[in-house]
Tab-separated table of C-alpha atoms in Angstrom:
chain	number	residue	atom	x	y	z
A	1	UNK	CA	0.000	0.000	0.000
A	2	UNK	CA	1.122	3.019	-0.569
A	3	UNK	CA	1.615	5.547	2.575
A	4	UNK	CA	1.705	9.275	3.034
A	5	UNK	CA	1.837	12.296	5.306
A	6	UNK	CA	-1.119	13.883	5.280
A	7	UNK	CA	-3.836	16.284	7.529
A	8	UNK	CA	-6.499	14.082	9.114
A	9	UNK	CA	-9.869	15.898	11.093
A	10	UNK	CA	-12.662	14.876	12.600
A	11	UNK	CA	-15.693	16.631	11.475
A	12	UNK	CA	-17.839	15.092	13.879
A	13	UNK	CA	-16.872	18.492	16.333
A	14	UNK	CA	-17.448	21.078	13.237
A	15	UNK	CA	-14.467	22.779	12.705
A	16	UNK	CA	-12.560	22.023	16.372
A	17	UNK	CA	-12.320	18.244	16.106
A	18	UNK	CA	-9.291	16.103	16.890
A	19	UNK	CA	-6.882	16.548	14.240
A	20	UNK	CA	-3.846	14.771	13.207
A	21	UNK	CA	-0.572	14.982	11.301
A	22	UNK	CA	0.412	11.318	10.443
A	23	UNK	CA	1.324	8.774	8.017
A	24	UNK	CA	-1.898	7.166	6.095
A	25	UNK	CA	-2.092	3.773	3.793
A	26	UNK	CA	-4.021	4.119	0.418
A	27	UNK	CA	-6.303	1.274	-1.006
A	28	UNK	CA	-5.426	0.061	-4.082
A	29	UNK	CA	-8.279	1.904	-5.510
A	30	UNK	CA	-7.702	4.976	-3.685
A	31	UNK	CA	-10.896	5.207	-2.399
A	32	UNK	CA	-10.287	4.001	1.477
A	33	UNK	CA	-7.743	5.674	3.467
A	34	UNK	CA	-6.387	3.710	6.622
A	35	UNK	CA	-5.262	5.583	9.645
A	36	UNK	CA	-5.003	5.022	13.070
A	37	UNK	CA	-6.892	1.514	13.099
A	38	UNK	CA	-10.012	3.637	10.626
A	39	UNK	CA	-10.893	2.911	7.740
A	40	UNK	CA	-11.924	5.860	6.085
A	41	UNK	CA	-13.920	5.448	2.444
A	42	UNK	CA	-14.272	8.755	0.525
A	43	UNK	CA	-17.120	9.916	0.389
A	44	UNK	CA	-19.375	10.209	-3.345
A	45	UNK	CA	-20.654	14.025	-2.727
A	46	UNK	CA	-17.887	15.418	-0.595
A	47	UNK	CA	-18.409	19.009	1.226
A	48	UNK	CA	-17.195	22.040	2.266
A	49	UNK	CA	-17.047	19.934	6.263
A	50	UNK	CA	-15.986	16.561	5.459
A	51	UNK	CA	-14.663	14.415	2.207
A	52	UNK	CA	-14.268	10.731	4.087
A	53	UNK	CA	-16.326	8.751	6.589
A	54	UNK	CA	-15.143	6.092	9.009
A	55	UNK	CA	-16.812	3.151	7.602
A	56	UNK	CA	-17.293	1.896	11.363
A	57	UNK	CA	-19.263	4.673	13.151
A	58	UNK	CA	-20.024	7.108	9.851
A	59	UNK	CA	-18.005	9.600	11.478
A	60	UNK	CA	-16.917	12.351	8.932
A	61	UNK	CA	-13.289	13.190	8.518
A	62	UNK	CA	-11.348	15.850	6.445
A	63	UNK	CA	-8.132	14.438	4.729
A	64	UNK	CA	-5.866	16.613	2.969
A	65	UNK	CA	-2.210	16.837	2.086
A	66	UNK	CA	-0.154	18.964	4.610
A	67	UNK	CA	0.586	22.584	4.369
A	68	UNK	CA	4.050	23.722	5.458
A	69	UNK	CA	3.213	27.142	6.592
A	70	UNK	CA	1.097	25.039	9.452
A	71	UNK	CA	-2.090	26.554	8.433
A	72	UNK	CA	-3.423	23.430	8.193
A	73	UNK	CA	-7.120	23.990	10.027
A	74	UNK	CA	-10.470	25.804	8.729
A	75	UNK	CA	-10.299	29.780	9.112
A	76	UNK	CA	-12.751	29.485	11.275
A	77	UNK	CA	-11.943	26.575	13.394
A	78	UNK	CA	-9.081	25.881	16.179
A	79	UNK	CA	-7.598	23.584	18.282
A	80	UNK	CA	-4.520	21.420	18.661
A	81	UNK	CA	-3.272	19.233	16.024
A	82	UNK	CA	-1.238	16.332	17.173
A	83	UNK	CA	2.013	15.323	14.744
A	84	UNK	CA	2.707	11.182	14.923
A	85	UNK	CA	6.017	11.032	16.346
A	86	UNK	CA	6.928	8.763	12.827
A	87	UNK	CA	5.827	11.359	10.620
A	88	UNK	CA	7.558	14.124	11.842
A	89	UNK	CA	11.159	14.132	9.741
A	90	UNK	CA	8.756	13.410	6.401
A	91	UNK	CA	6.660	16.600	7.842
């Protein structure tokens, strides 16, 4: 599978859910990302809020690659965003 650093949300808190920096696995198809022990299937209409749910508990997450200026977070939202210790020289 192929991995990558990306920006993972939870959209279940609007725009002040958990968020993560971390390493994700890609399906073969793309279509499933796997992180932290989720699998998390994009979604067929995605939003402004959310483009992936956890396939588990329909919880809605935003993925998206990382940006280096650290602005990774809605305008309008806040909070902490915790870095995976293993992804941090790749950040």
């Amino acid at each position: 599978m192929k991995t990558k650093v990306m920006y993972i949300e939870n959209k279940s808190f609007g725009h002040h859910g958990p968020a993560w920096i971390g390493f994700v696995e890609f399906s073969k198809s793309g279509q499933t990302v796997y992180f932290d022990n989720k699998a998390l299937k994009k979604l067929k209409k995605p939003g402004i809020n959310a483009n992936h749910f956890d396939i588990e508990t329909g919880e809605e997450y935003w993925i998206s690659g990382i940006n280096q200026n650290g602005q990774n977070r809605h305008q309008f939202g806040g909070g902490k965003i915790m870095i995976d210790r293993n992804s941090i020289d790749e950040y």
